[in-house]
Short mmCIF file of C-alpha atoms in Angstrom, two decimals:
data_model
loop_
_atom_site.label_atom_id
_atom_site.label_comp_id
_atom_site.label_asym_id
_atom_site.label_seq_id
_atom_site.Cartn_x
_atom_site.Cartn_y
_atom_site.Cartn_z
CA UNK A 1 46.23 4.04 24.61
CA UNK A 2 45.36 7.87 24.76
CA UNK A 3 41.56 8.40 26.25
CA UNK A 4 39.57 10.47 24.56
CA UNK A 5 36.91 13.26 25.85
CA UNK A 6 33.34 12.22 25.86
CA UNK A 7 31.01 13.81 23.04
CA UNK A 8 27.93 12.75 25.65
CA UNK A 9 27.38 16.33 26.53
CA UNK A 10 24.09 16.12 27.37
CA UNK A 11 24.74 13.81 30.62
CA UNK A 12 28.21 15.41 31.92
CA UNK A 13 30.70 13.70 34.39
CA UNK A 14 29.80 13.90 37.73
CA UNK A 15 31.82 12.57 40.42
CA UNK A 16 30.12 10.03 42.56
CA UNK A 17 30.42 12.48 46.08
CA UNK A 18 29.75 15.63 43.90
CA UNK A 19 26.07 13.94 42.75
CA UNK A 20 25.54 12.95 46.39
CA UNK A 21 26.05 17.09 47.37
CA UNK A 22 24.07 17.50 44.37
CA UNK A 23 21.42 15.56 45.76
CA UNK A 24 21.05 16.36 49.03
CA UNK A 25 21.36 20.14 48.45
CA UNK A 26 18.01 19.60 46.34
CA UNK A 27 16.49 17.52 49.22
CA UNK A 28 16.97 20.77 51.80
CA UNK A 29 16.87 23.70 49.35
CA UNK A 30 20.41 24.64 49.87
CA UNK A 31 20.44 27.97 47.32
CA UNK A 32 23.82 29.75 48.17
CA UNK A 33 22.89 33.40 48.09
CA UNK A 34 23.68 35.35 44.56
CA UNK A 35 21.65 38.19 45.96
CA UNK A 36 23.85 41.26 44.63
CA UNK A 37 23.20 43.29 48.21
CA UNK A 38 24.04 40.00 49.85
CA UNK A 39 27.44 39.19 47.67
CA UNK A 40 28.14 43.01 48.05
CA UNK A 41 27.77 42.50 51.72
CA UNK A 42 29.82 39.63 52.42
CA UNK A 43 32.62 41.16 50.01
CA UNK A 44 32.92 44.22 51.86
CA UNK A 45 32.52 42.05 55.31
CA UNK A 46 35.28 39.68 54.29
CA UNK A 47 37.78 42.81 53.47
CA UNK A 48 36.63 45.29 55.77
CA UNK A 49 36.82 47.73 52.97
CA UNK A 50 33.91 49.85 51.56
CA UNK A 51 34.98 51.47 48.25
CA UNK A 52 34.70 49.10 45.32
CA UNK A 53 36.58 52.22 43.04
CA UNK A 54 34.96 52.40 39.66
CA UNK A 55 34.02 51.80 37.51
CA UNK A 56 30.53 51.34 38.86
CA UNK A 57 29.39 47.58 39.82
CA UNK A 58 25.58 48.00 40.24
CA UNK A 59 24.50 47.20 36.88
CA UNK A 60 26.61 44.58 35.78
CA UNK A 61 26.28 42.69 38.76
CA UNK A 62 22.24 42.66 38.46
CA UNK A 63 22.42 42.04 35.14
CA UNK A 64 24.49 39.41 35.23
CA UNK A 65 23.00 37.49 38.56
CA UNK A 66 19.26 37.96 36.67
CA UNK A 67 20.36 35.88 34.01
CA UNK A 68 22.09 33.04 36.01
CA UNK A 69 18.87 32.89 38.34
CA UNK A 70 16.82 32.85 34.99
CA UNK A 71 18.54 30.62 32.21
CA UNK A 72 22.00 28.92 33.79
CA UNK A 73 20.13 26.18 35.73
CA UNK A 74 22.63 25.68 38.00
CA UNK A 75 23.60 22.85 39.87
CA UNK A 76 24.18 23.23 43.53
CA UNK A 77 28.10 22.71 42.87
CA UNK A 78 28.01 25.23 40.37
CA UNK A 79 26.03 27.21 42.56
CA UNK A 80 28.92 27.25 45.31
CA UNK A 81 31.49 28.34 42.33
CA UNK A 82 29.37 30.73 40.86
CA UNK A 83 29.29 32.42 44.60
CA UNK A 84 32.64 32.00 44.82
CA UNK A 85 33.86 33.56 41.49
CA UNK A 86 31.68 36.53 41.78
CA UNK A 87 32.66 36.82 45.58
CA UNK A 88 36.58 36.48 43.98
CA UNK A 89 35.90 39.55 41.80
CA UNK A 90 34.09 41.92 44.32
CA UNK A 91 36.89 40.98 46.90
CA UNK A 92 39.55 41.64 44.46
CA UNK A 93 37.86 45.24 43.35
CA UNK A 94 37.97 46.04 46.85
CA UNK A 95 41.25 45.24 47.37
CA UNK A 96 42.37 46.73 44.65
CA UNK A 97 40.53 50.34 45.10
CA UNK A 98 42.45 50.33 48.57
CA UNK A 99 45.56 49.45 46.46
CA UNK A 100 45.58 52.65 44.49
CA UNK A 101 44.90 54.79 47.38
CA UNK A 102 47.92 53.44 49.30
CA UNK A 103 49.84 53.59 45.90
CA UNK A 104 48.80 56.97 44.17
CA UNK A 105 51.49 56.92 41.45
CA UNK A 106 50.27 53.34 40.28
CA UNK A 107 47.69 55.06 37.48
CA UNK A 108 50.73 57.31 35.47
CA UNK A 109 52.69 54.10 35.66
CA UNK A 110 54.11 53.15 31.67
CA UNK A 111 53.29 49.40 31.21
CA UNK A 112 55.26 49.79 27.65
CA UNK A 113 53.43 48.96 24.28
CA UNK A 114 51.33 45.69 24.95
CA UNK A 115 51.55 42.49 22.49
CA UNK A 116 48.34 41.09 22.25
CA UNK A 117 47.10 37.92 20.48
CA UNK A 118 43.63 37.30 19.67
CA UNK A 119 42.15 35.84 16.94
CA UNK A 120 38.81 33.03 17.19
CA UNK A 121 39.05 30.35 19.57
CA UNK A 122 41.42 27.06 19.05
CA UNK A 123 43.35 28.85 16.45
CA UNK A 124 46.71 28.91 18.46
CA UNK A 125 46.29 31.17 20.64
CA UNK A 126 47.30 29.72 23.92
CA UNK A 127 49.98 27.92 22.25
CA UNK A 128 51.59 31.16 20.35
CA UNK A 129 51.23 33.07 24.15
CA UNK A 130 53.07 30.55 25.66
CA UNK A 131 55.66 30.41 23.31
CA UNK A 132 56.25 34.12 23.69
CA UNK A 133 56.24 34.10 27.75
CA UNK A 134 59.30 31.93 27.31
CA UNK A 135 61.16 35.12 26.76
CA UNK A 136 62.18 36.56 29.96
CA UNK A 137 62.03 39.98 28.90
CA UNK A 138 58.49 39.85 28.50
CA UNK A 139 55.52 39.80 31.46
CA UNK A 140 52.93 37.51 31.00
CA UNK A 141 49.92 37.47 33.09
CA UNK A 142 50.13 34.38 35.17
CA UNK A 143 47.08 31.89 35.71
CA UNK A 144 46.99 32.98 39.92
CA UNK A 145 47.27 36.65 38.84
CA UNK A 146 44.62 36.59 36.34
CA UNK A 147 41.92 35.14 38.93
CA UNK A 148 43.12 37.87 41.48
CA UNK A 149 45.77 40.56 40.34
CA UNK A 150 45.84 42.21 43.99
CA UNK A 151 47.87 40.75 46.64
CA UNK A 152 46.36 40.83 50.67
CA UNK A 153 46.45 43.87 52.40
CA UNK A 154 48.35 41.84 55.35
CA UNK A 155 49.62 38.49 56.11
CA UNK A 156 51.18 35.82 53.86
CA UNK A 157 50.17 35.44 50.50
CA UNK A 158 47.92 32.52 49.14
CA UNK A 159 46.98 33.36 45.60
CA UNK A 160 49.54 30.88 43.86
CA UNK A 161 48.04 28.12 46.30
CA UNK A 162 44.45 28.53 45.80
CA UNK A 163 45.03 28.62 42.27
CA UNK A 164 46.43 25.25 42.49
CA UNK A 165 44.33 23.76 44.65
CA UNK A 166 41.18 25.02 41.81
CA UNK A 167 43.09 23.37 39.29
CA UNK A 168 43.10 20.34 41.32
CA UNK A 169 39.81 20.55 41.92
CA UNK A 170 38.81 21.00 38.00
CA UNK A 171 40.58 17.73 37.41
CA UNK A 172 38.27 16.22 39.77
CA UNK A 173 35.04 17.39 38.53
CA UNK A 174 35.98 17.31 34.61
CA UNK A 175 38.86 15.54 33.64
CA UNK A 176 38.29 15.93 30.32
CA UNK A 177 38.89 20.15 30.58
CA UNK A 178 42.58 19.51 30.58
CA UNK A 179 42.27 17.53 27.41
CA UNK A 180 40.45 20.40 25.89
CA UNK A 181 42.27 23.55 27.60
CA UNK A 182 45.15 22.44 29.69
CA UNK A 183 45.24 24.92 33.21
CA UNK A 184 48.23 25.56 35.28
CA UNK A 185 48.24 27.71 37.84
CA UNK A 186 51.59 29.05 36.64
CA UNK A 187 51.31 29.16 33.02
CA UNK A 188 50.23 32.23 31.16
CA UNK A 189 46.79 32.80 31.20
CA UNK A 190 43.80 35.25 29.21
CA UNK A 191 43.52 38.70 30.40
CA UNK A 192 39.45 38.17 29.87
CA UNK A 193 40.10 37.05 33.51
CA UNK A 194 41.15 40.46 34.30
CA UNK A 195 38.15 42.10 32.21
CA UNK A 196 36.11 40.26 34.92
CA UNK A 197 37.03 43.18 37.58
CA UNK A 198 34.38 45.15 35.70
CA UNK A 199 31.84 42.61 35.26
CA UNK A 200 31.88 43.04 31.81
CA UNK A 201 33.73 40.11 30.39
CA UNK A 202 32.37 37.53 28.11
CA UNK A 203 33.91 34.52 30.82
CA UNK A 204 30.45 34.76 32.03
CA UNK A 205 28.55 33.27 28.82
CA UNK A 206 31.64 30.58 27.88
CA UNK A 207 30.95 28.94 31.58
CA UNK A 208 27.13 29.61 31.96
CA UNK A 209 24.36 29.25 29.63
CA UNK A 210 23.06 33.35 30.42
CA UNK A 211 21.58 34.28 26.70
CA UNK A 212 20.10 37.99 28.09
CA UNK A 213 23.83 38.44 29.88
CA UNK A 214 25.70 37.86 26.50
CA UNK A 215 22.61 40.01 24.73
CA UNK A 216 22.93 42.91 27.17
CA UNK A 217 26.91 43.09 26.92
CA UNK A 218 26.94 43.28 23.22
CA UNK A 219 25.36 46.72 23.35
CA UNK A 220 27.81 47.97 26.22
CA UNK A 221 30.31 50.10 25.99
CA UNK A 222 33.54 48.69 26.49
CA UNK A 223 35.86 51.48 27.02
CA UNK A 224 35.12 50.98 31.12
CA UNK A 225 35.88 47.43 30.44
CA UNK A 226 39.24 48.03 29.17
CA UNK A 227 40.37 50.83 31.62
CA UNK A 228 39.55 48.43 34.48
CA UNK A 229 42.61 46.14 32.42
CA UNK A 230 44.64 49.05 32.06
CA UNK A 231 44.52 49.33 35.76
CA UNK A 232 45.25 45.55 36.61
CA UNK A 233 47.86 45.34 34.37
CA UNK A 234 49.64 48.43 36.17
CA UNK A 235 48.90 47.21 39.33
CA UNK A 236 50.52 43.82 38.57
CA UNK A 237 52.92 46.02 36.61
CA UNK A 238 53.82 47.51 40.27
CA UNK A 239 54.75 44.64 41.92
CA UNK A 240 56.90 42.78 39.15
CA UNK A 241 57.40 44.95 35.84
CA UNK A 242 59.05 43.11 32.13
CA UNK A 243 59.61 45.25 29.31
CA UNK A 244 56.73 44.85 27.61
CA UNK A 245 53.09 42.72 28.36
CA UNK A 246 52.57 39.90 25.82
CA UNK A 247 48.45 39.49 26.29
CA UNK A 248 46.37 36.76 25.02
CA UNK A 249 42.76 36.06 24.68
CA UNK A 250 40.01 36.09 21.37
CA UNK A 251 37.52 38.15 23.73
CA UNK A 252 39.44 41.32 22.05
CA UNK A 253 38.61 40.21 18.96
CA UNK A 254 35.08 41.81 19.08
CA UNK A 255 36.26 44.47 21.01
CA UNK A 256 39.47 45.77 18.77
CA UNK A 257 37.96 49.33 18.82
CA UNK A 258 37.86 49.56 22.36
CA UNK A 259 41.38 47.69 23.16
CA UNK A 260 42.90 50.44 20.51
CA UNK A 261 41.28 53.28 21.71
CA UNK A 262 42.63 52.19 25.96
CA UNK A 263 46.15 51.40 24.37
CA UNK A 264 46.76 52.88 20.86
CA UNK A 265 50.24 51.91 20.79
CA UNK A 266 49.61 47.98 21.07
CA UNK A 267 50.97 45.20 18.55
CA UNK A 268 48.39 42.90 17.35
CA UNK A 269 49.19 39.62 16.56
CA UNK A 270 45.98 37.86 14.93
CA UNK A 271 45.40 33.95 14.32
CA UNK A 272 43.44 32.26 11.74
CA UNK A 273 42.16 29.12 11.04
CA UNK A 274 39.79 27.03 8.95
CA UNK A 275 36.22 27.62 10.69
CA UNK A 276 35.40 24.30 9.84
CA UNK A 277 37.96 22.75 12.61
CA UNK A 278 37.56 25.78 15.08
CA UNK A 279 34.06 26.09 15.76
CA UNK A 280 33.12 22.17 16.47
CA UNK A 281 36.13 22.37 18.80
CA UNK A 282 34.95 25.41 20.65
CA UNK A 283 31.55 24.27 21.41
CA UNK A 284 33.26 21.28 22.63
CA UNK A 285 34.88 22.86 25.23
CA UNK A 286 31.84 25.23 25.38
CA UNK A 287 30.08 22.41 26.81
CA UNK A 288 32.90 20.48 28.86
CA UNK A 289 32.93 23.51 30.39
CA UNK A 290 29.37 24.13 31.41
CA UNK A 291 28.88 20.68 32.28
CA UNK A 292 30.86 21.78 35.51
CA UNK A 293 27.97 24.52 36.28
CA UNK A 294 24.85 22.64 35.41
CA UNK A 295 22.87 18.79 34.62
CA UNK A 296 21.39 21.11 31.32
CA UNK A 297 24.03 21.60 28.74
CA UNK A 298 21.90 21.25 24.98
CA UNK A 299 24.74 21.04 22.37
CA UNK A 300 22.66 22.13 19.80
CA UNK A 301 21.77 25.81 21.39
CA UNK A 302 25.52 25.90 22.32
CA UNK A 303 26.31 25.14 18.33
CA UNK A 304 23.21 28.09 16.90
CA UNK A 305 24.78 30.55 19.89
CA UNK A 306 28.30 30.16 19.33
CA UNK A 307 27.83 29.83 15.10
CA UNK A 308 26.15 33.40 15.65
CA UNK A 309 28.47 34.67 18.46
CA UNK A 310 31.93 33.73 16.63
CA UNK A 311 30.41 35.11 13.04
CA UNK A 312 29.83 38.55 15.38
CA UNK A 313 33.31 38.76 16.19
CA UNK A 314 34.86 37.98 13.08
CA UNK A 315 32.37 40.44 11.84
CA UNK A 316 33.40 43.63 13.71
CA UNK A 317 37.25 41.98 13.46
CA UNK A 318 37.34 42.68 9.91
CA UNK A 319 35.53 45.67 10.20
CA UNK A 320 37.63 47.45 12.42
CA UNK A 321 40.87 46.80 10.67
CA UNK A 322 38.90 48.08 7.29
CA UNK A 323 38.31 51.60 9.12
CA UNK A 324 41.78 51.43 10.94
CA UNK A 325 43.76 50.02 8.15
CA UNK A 326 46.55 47.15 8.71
CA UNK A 327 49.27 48.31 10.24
CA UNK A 328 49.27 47.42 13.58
CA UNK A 329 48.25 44.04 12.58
CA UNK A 330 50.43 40.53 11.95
CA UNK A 331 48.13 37.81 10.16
CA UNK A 332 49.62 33.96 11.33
CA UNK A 333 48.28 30.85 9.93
CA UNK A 334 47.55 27.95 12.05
CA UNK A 335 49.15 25.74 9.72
CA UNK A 336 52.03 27.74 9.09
CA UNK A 337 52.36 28.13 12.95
CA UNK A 338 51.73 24.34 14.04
CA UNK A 339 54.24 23.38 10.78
CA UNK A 340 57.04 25.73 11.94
CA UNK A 341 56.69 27.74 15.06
CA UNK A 342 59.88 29.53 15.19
CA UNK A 343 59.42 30.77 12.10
CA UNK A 344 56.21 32.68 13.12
CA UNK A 345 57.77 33.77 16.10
CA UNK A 346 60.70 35.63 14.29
CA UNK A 347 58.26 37.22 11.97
CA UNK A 348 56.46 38.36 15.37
CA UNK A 349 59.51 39.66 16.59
CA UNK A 350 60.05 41.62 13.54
CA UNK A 351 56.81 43.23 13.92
CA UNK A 352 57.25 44.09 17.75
CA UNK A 353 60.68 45.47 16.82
CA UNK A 354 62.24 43.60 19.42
CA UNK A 355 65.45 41.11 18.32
CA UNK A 356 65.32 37.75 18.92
CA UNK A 357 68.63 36.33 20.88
CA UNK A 358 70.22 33.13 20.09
CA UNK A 359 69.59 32.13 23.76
CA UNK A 360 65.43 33.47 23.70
CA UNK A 361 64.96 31.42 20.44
CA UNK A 362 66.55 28.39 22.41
CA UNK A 363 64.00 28.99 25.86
CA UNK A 364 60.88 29.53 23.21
CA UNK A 365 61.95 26.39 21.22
CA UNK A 366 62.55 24.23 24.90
CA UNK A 367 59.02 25.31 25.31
CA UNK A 368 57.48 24.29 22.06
CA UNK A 369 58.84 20.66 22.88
CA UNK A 370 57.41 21.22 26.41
CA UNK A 371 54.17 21.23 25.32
CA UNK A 372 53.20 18.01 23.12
CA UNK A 373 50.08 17.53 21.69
CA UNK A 374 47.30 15.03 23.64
CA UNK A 375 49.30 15.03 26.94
CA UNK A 376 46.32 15.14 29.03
CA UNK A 377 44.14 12.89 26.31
CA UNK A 378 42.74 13.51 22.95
CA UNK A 379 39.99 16.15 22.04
CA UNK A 380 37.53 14.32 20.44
CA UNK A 381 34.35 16.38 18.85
CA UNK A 382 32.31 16.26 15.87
CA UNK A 383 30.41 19.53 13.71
CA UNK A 384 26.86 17.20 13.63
CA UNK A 385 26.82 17.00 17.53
CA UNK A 386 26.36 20.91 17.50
CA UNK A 387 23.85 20.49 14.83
CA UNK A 388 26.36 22.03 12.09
CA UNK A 389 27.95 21.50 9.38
CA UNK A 390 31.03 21.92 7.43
CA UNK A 391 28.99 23.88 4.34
CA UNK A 392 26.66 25.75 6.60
CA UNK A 393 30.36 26.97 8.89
CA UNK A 394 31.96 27.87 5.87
CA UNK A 395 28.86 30.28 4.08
CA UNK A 396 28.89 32.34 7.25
CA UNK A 397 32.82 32.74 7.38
CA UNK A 398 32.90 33.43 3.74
CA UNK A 399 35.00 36.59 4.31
CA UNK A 400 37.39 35.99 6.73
CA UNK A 401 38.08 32.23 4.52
CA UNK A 402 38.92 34.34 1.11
CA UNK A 403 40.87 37.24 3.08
CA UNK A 404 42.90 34.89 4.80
CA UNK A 405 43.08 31.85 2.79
CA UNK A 406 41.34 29.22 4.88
CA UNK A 407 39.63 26.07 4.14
#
């Protein structure tokens, strides 16, 4: 019998030894540091480098540990890996301003004309990028790379490992993550990893409950965001190049301005699907997901925040591609996609202007079958639990529903 994810969200799994370490950091007021001087210290202790490159850090970083301190109510094991992913970045930033010093010719470096496919959350997204990185001529970021794109300065290197050994370790402390979002180290991953370099990422606020984070980003400006990708991408570029990028992740999809404007000649390949079955599902994992960080997860603030925050995006979606007009743009239905995959492939080939080889269409199709439905359990979530509903989903994603044709 397939198991099925828990919709208790308010009490999340908790491994017996993790409550204990729960516990007794409580008992002695164990509070990692998330200082910013003090992370900023140990990163630059831990690399012996100095020059975090730009773009600046400061104010992200502040921001960004003033709203964990305030709102995330963090446990003390999401405390440890919410020192450890922030340490992760500053390391990486470090590493990877030293990088372009000792390789000045990395920044003029042609990455090609990107494919990128966004559209909302659980409309295909992973599944469609994972199809596509089955073609060998194209680079796909991989999970390891994503969490740090710049290899050591010296000695062996241990990127692939530790990225195993986290996935290992998010099996342990929520199983039912893999049912939602399978992981692999190996397997293609979100570039929104990469967008973390600048601190400016919207990873933060889908793993943390950090309202005045999320606020302050929305009135950023991105185009620092997206350089800082621009730069990963040809650093990891620089140490194993493909033909072209195929890029993956629904943060771009309130951000198409700024991903345009940092690479004008990019493909876009959007998903869409009924609202209705997208949105319950994405709070789902909103909350499987936070349940890691923190005993406090309220379904019903994650269903108001996310109802607002995926509206936004379709919002400024739509809008952009009004001002900008079409053509760079491929519209793919779920249903079409889930009913006949290769299809949609060779109509994304077609746009991409790339062919589609008798022996490519054979590795994409070996990993369609590859990757069956409910192999790690079955994703089990319901619209009321969120405090929506199916009538209430579909008024606010009135336009996207009659442009595309959704339910």
């Amino acid at each position: 019998m397939t198991r099925e994810t828990s919709t208790d969200y308010a009490n999340p799994h908790r491994p017996r030894a993790i409550r204990a370490l729960n516990a007794a950091m409580r008992r002695v007021g164990a509070r990692p540091s998330l200082a910013p001087d003090d992370l900023v210290a140990a990163a630059r202790k831990a690399e012996e480098l100095e020059d975090f490159g730009w773009p600046p850090l400061e104010e992200p970083l502040r921001r960004l540990v003033e709203a964990i301190e305030a709102e995330a109510a963090l446990s003390g094991m999401g405390r440890i890996i919410t020192r450890t992913r922030i340490m992760g970045v500053l390391r990486s930033r470090l590493r990877g301003a030293a990088y372009l010093a000792d390789h000045p010719g990395v920044p003029s470096l042609d990455i090609g004309p990107p494919i990128v496919i966004t559209g909302l959350q659980r409309t295909g997204t992973t599944f469609l990028h994972r199809l596509l990185a089955a073609d060998p001529r194209l680079r796909a970021l991989r999970s390891w790379e994503a969490v740090d794109p710049v290899p050591p300065r010296s000695g062996p290197d241990r990127r692939p490992r530790q990225a195993r050994v986290a996935d290992v370790s998010l099996r342990y402390l929520a199983p039912d993550f893999f049912a939602v979002h399978p992981v692999d180290a190996q397997a293609p991953e979100e570039e929104v990893v990469l967008l973390d370099q600048s601190l400016l990422s919207t990873t933060w606020e889908a793993t943390l409950r950090v309202p005045s984070y999320s606020a302050w980003l929305e009135e950023q400006d991105q185009a620092p965001a997206y350089a800082t990708l621009r730069r990963s991408l040809q650093i990891l570029h620089h140490q194993e190049a493909g033909e072209r990028w195929v890029l993956k992740t629904p943060h771009h999809l309130e951000w198409l301005d700024a991903l345009l404007d940092e690479f004008p000649d990019a493909r876009i390949v959007h998903t869409h699907r009924a609202p209705t079955e997208t949105l319950p599902s994405f709070c789902s994992m909103i909350a499987h997901g936070r349940g890691v960080m923190s005993d406090h997860v309220d379904p019903l603030e994650i269903g108001e925040e996310w109802l607002r925050k995926t509206g936004r995006m379709v919002d400024r979606a739509l809008d952009t591609r009004d001002r900008r007009g079409d053509e760079v743009f491929l519209d793919i239905d779920y249903r079409e996609l889930i009913a006949d995959p290769l299809v949609q492939v060779a109509r994304i080939y077609d746009h991409i202007a790339m062919d589609l080889p008798s022996d490519v269409e054979a590795r994409i199709d070996a990993q369609r079958q590859a990757s069956p439905q409910h192999r790690y359990g079955r994703h089990v979530y319901r619209a009321a639990d969120f405090g929506l509903d199916d009538d209430r989903i579909r008024e606010r994603f009135a336009a996207e529903r009659e442009r595309f044709g959704l339910d």
